Short mmCIF file of C-alpha atoms and ligand atoms in Angstrom, two decimals:
data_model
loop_
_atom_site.label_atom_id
_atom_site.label_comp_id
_atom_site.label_asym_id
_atom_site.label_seq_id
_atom_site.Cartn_x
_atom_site.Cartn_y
_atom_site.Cartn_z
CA UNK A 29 206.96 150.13 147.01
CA UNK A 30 206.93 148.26 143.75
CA UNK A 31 204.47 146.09 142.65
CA UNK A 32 204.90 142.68 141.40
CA UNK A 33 202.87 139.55 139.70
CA UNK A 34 203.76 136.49 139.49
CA UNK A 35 202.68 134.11 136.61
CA UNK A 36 203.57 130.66 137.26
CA UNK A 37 203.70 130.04 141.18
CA UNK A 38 204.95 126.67 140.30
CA UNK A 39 208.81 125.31 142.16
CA UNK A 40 210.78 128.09 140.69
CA UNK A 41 207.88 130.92 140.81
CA UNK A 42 207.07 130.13 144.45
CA UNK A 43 210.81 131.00 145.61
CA UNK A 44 211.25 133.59 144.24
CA UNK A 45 208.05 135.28 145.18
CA UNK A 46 209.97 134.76 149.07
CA UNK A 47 212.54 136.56 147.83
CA UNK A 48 210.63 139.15 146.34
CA UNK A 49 208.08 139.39 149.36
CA UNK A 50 211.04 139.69 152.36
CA UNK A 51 212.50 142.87 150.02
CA UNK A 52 208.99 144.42 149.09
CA UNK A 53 206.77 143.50 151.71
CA UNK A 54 204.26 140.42 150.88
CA UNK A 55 201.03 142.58 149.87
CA UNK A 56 202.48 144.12 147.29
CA UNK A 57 203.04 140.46 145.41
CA UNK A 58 200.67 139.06 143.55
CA UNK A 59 201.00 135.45 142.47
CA UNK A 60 198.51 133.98 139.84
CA UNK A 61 197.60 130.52 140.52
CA UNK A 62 196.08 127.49 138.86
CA UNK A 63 196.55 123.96 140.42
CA UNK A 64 197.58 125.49 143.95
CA UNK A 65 195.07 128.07 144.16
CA UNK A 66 192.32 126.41 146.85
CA UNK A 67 195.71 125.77 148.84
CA UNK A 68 197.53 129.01 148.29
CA UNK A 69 194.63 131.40 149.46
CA UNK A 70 193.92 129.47 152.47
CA UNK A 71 196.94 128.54 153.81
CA UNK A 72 199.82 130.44 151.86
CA UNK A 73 203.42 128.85 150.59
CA UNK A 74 205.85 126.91 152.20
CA UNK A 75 209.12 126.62 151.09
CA UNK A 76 211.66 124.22 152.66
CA UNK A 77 215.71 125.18 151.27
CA UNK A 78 218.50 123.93 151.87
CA UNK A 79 219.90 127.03 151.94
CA UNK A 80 217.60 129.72 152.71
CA UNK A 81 215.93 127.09 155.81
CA UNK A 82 213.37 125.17 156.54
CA UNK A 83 209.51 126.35 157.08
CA UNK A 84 209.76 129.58 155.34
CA UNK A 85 206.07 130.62 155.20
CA UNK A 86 204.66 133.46 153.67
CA UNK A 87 201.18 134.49 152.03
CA UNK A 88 201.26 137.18 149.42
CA UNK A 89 198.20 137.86 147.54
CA UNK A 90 196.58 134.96 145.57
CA UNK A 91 194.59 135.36 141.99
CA UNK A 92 193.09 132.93 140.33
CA UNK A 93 193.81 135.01 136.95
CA UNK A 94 195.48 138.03 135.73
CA UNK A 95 192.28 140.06 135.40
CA UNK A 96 191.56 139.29 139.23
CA UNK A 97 195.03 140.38 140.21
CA UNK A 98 194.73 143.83 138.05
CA UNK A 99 190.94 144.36 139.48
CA UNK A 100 192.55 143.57 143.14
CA UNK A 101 194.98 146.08 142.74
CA UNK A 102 192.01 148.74 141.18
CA UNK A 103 190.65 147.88 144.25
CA UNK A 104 193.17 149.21 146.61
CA UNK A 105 194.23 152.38 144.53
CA UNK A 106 189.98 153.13 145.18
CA UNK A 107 190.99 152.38 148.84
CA UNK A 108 194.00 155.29 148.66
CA UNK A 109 193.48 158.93 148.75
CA UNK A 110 195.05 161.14 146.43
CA UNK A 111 197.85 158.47 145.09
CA UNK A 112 198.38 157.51 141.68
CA UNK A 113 196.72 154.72 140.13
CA UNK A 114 198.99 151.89 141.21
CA UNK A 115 200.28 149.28 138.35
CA UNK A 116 202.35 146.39 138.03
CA UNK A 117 206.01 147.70 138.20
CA UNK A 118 207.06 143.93 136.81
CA UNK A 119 205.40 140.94 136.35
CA UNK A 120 207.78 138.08 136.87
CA UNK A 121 206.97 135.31 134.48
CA UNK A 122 207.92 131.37 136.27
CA UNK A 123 205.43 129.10 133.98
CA UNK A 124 207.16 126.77 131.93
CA UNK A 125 207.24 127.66 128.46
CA UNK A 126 205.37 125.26 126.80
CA UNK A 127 202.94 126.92 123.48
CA UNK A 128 199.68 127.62 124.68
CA UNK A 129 196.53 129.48 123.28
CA UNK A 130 196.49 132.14 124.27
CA UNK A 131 200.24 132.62 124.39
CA UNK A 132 201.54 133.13 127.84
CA UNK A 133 202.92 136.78 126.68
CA UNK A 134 199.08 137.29 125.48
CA UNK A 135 197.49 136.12 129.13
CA UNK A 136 199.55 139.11 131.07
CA UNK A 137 198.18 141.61 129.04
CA UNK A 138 195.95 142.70 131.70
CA UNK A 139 198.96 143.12 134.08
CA UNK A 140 201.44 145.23 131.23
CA UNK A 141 201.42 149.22 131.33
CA UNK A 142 203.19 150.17 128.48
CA UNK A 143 206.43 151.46 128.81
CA UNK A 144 206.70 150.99 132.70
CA UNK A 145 205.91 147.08 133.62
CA UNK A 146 209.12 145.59 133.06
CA UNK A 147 208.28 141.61 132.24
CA UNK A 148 211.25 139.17 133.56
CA UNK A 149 211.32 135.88 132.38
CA UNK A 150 212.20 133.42 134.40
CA UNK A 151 212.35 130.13 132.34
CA UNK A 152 214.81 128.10 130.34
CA UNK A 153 215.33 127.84 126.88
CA UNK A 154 216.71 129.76 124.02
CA UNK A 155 214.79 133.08 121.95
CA UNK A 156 212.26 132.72 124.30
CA UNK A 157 211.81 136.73 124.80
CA UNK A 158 210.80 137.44 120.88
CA UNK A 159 207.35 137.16 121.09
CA UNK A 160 207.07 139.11 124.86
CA UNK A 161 209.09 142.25 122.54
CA UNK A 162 206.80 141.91 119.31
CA UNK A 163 203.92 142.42 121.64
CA UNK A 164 205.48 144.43 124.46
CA UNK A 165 208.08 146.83 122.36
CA UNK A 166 208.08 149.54 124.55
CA UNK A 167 208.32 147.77 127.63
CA UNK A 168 212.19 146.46 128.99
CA UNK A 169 212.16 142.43 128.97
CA UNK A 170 214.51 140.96 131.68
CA UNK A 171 215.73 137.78 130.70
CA UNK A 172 216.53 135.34 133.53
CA UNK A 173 218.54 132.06 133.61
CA UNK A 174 218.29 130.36 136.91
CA UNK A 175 220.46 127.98 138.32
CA UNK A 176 218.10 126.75 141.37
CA UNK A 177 216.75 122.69 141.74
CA UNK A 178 213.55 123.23 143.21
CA UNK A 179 210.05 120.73 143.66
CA UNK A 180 206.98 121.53 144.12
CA UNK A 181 206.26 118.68 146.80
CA UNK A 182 202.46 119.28 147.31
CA UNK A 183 200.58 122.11 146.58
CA UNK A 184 201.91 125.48 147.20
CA UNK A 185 204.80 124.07 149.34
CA UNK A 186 208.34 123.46 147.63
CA UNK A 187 212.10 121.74 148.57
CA UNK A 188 214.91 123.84 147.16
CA UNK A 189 217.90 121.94 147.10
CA UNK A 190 221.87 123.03 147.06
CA UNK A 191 222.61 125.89 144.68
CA UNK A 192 220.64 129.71 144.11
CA UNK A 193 221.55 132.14 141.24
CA UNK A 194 219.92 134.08 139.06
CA UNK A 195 221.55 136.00 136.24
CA UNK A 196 219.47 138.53 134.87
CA UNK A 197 220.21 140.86 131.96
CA UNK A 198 217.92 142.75 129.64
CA UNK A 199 216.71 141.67 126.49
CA UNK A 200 218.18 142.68 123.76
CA UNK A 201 221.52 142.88 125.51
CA UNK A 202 221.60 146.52 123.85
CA UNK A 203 218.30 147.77 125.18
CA UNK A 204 217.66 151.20 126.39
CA UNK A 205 218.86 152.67 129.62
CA UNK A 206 215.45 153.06 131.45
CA UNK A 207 215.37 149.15 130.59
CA UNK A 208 219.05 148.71 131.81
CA UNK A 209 217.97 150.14 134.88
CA UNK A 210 214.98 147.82 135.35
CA UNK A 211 217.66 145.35 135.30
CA UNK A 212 219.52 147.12 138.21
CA UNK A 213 216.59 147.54 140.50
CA UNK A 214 215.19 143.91 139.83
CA UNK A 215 218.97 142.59 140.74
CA UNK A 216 218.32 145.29 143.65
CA UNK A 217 215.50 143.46 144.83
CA UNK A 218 216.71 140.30 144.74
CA UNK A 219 219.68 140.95 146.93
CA UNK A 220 217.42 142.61 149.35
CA UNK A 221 215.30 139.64 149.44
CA UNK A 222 218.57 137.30 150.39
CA UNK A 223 219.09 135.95 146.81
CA UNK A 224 221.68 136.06 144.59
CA UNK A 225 220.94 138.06 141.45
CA UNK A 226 223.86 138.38 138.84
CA UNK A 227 223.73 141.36 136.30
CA UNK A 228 224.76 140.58 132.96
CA UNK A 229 225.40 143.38 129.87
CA UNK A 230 224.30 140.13 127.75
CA UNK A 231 222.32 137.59 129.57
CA UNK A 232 222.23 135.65 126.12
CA UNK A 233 225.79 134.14 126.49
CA UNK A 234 224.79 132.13 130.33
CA UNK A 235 221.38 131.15 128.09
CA UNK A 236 223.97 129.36 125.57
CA UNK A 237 225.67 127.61 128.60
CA UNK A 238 222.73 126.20 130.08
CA UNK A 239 221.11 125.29 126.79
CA UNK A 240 224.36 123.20 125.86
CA UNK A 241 223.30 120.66 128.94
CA UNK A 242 219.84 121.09 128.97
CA UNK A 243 218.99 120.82 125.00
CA UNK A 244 220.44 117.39 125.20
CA UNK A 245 220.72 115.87 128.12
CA UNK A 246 216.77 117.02 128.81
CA UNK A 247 215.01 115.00 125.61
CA UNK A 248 217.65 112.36 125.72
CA UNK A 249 216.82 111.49 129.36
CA UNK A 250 213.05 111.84 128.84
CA UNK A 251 213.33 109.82 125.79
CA UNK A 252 215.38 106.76 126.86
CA UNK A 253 213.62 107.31 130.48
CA UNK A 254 217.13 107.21 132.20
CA UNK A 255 218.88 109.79 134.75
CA UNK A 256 221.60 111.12 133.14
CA UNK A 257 224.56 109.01 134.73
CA UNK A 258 222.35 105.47 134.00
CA UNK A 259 222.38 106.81 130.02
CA UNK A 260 226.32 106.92 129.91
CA UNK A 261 226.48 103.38 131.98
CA UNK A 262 223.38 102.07 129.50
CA UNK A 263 225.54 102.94 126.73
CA UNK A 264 228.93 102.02 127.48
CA UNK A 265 230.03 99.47 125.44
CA UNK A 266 228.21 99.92 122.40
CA UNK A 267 231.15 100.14 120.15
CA UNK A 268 230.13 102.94 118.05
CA UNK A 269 233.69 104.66 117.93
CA UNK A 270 232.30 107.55 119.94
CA UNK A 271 234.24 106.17 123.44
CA UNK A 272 237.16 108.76 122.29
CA UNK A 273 234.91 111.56 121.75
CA UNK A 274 233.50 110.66 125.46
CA UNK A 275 236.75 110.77 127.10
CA UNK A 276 236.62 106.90 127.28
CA UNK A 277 233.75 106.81 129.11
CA UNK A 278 231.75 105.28 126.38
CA UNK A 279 229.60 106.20 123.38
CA UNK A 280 226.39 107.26 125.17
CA UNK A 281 228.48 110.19 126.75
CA UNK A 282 230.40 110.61 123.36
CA UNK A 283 227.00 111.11 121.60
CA UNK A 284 226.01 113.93 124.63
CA UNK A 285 229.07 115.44 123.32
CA UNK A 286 228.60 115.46 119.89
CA UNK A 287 225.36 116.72 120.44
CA UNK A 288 226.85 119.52 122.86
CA UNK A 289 229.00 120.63 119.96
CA UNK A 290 225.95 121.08 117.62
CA UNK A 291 224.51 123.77 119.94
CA UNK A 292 228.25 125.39 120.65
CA UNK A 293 228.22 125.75 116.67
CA UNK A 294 224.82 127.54 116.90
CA UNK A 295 225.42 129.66 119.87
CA UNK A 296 229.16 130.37 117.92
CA UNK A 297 227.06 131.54 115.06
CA UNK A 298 224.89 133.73 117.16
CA UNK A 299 228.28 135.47 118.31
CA UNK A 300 229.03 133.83 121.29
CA UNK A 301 232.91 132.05 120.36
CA UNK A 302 233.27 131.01 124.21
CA UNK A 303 230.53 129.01 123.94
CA UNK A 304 233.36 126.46 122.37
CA UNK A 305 235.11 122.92 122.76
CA UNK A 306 236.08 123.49 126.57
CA UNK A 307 233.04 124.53 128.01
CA UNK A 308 231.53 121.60 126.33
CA UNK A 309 234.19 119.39 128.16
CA UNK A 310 233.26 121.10 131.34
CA UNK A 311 229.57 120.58 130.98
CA UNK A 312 230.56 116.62 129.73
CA UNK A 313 232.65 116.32 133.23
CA UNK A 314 230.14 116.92 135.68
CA UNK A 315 227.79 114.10 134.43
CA UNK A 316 230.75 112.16 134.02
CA UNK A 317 231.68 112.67 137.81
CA UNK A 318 228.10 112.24 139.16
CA UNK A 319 227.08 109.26 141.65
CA UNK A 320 224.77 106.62 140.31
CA UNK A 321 222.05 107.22 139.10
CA UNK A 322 222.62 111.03 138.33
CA UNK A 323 220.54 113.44 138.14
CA UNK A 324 216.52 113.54 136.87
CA UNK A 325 216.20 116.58 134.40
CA UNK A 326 212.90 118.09 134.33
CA UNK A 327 211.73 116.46 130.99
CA UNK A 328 212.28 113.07 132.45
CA UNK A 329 210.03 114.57 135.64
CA UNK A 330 207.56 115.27 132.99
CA UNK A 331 207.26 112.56 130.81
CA UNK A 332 206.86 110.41 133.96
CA UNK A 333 203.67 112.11 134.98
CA UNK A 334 202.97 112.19 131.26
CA UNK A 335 202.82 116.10 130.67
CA UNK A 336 203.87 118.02 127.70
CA UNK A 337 207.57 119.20 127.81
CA UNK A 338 209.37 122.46 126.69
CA UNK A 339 210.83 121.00 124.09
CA UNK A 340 209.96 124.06 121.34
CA UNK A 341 211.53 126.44 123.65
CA UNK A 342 214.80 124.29 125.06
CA UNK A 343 215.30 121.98 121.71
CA UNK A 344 213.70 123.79 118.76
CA UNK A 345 214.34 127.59 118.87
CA UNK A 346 218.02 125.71 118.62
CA UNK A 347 217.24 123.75 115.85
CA UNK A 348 215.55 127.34 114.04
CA UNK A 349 218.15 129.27 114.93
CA UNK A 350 220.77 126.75 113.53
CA UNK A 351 218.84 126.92 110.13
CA UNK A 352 218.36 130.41 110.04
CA UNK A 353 222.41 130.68 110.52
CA UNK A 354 222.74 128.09 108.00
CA UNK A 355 224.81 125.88 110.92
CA UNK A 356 223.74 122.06 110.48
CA UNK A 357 222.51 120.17 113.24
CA UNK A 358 221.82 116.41 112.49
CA UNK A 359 221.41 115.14 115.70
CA UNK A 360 220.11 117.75 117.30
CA UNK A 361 217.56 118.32 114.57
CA UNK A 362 216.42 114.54 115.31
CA UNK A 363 216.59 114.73 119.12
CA UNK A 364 213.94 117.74 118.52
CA UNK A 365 211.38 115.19 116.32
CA UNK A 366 211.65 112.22 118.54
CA UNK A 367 210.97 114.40 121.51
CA UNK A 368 208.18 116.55 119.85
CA UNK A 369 206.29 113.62 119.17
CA UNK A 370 206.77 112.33 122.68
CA UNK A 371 205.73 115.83 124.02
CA UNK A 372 202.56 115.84 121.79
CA UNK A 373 201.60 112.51 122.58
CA UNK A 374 201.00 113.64 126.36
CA UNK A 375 198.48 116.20 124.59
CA UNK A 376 195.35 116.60 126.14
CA UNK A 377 195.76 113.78 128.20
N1 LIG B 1294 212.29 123.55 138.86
C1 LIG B 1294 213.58 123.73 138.65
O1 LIG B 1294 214.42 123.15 139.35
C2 LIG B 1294 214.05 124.68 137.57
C3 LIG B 1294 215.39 125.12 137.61
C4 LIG B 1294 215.82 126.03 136.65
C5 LIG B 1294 214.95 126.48 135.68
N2 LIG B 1294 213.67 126.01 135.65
C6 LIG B 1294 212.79 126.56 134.61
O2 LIG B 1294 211.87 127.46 135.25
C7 LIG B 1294 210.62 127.47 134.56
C8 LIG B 1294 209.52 127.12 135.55
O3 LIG B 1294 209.72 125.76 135.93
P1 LIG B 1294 209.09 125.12 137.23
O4 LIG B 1294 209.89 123.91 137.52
O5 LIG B 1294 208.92 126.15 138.28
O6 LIG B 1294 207.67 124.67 136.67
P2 LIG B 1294 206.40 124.23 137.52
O7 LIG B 1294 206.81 123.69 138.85
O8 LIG B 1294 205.58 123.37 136.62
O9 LIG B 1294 205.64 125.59 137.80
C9 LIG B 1294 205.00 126.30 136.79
C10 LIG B 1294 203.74 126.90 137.38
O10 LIG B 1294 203.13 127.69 136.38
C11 LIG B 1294 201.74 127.50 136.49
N3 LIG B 1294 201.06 127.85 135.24
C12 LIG B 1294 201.31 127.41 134.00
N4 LIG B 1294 200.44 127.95 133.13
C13 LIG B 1294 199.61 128.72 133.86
C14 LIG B 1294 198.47 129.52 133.53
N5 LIG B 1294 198.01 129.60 132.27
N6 LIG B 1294 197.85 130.18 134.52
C15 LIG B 1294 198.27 130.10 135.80
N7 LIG B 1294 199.34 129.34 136.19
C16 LIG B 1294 199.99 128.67 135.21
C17 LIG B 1294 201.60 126.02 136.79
O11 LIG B 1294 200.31 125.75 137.28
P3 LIG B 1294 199.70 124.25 137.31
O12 LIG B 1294 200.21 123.64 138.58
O13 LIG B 1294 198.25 124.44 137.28
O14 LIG B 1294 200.24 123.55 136.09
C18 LIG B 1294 202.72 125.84 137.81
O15 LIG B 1294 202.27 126.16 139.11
C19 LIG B 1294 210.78 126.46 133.43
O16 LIG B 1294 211.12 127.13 132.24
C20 LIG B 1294 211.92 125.56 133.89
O17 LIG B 1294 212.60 124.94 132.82
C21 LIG B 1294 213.19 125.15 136.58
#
């Protein structure tokens, strides 16, 4: 049986350790905790889905680091006659990816045998694998983007609400075929588990497509402190000749599509030409459509417990990439200073 860690057994990480514990068995998952820890080696996780059920409990192994979890797992290959030295066949990375020191990619070190621990990322955001392949070359990188609202309600127990995908494709899109295949098995594994897994030749084009909603509606929300449908009624009437671009419903949503087209120009420049105009005007629609008072992106969820955001990874790899492709970005480039500041305000607090 494989073996997996988890880093980052936070709303997302917890759910998909389920997954990954009905198709592998729950002792061979590992999940590294912080905050949940006392709670998660007593008693185990809960999670509570909307689609999956209610009262799904399970208790994989608990670490309180990745050096525990590796010395755990030295542990039972001392316990096993005659097999192999067992290692981490992936180490499944759900922490949010907000700059640390050390880096995140540095902390799983412990966990990473070269060549054969394939590291999936499981966060949002855009250029997020580069620094996992400067220091992991040889290993395949799974890139993740997951389309699955989920809260951690207390410690260690979570409330998944209506939708569950997660497309997974290797980074780069033109990696090797052993990597390719650790793409295959991980999809594999999620099926097994009872999840949806999609496999994607180039994972980066459904990154472009999320990052067109969340790289503006995220800061805007946590700036202004509004759900997204309460911006577009805040801003209504402003008169700023932007109620055309919003498809009359006012300037606040024609600014979210301005903004919108900023990041199609950047993801058009990175190759991706159907990241365009109409995909934009889908993505516009379904805030548009949404009941009063909309829906709470995760940045607003942060800034109202005060904790730093992921703005570097959702806002400004955007704005970098946009200046490295020489593709200006006005408003985006300001969305990404007002929100940085907000972010490092919560510093250390
Ligand atoms: N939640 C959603 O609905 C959703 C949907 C789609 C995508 N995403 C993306 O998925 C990623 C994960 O988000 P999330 O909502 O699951 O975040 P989350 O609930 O904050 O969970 C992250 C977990 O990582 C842990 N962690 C962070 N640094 C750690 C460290 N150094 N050592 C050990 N544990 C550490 C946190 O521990 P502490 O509790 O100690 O901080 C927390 O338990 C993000 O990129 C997010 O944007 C989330």
């Amino acid at each position: 049986m494989p073996k997996i860690l988890l880093f980052g057994a936070g709303s997302l990480g917890i759910p998909y350790a389920w997954v990954l514990s009905n198709a592998i068995g729950q002792d061979n998952v590992t999940a590294v905790c912080r905050s949940n820890y006392a709670e998660a080696s007593r008693n185990g996780f809960t999670v509570h889905s909307k689609l999956w059920g209610e009262n799904l409990h399970f208790k994989p192994r608990v670490a309180n680091s990745v050096t525990e979890a590796v010395e755990q797992l030295a542990g039972d290959s001392d316990n096993e006659s005659g097999g192999e030295k067992p290692v981490f066949d992936y180490v499944v990375i759900a922490a949010k990816a907000i700059p640390t020191t050390p880096s995140t990619a540095q902390l799983i070190a412990p966990a990473v045998t070269e060549r054969i621990t394939a590291i999936v990322l499981i966060q949002n955001g855009i250029a997020i694998e580069e620094e996992y392949a400067t220091l992991y070359p040889n290993n395949p990188i799974l890139s993740t983007v997951a389309y699955f609202p989920a809260t951690q309600v207390s410690p260690g127990v979570i409330q998944h609400r209506e939708i569950e995908t997660l497309n997974v494709g290797t980074y780069p899109a033109d990696a090797e075929a052993a990597h390719k295949r650790a793409a295959e098995l991980f999809v594999d594994l999620l099926t097994k588990g009872g999840a949806t897994g999609k496999l994607h030749d180039d994972v980066q084009r459904e990154r472009w497509g999320k990052l067109l909603v969340n790289a503006v509606w995220n800061p805007t929300c946590a700036l202004t402190r509004l759900r997204d449908r309460q911006f577009i009624e805040a801003n209504r009437s402003l008169d700023l000749g932007l109620d055309s671009v919003g498809g009359g419903m006012g300037d606040g949503l024609g600014f979210i599509k301005e903004v919108m087209l900023e990041i199609a120009a950047v993801a058009q420049a990175c190759g991706y030409a159907d990241v365009n105009e109409e995909l934009v005007d889908f993505q516009i629609h379904r805030a548009a459509v949404r009941d009063l008072p909309g829906v709470q992106p995760s940045m607003l969820a942060d800034v109202n417990e005060a904790k730093s955001m992921e703005v570097d990874a959702i806002v400004g790899n955007a704005v970098r990439l946009a200046r490295r492709k020489g593709v200006n970005v006005p408003m985006l480039k300001t969305i990404y200073l007002l929100a940085n500041g907000l972010s490092e305000g919560f510093k250390g607090k």
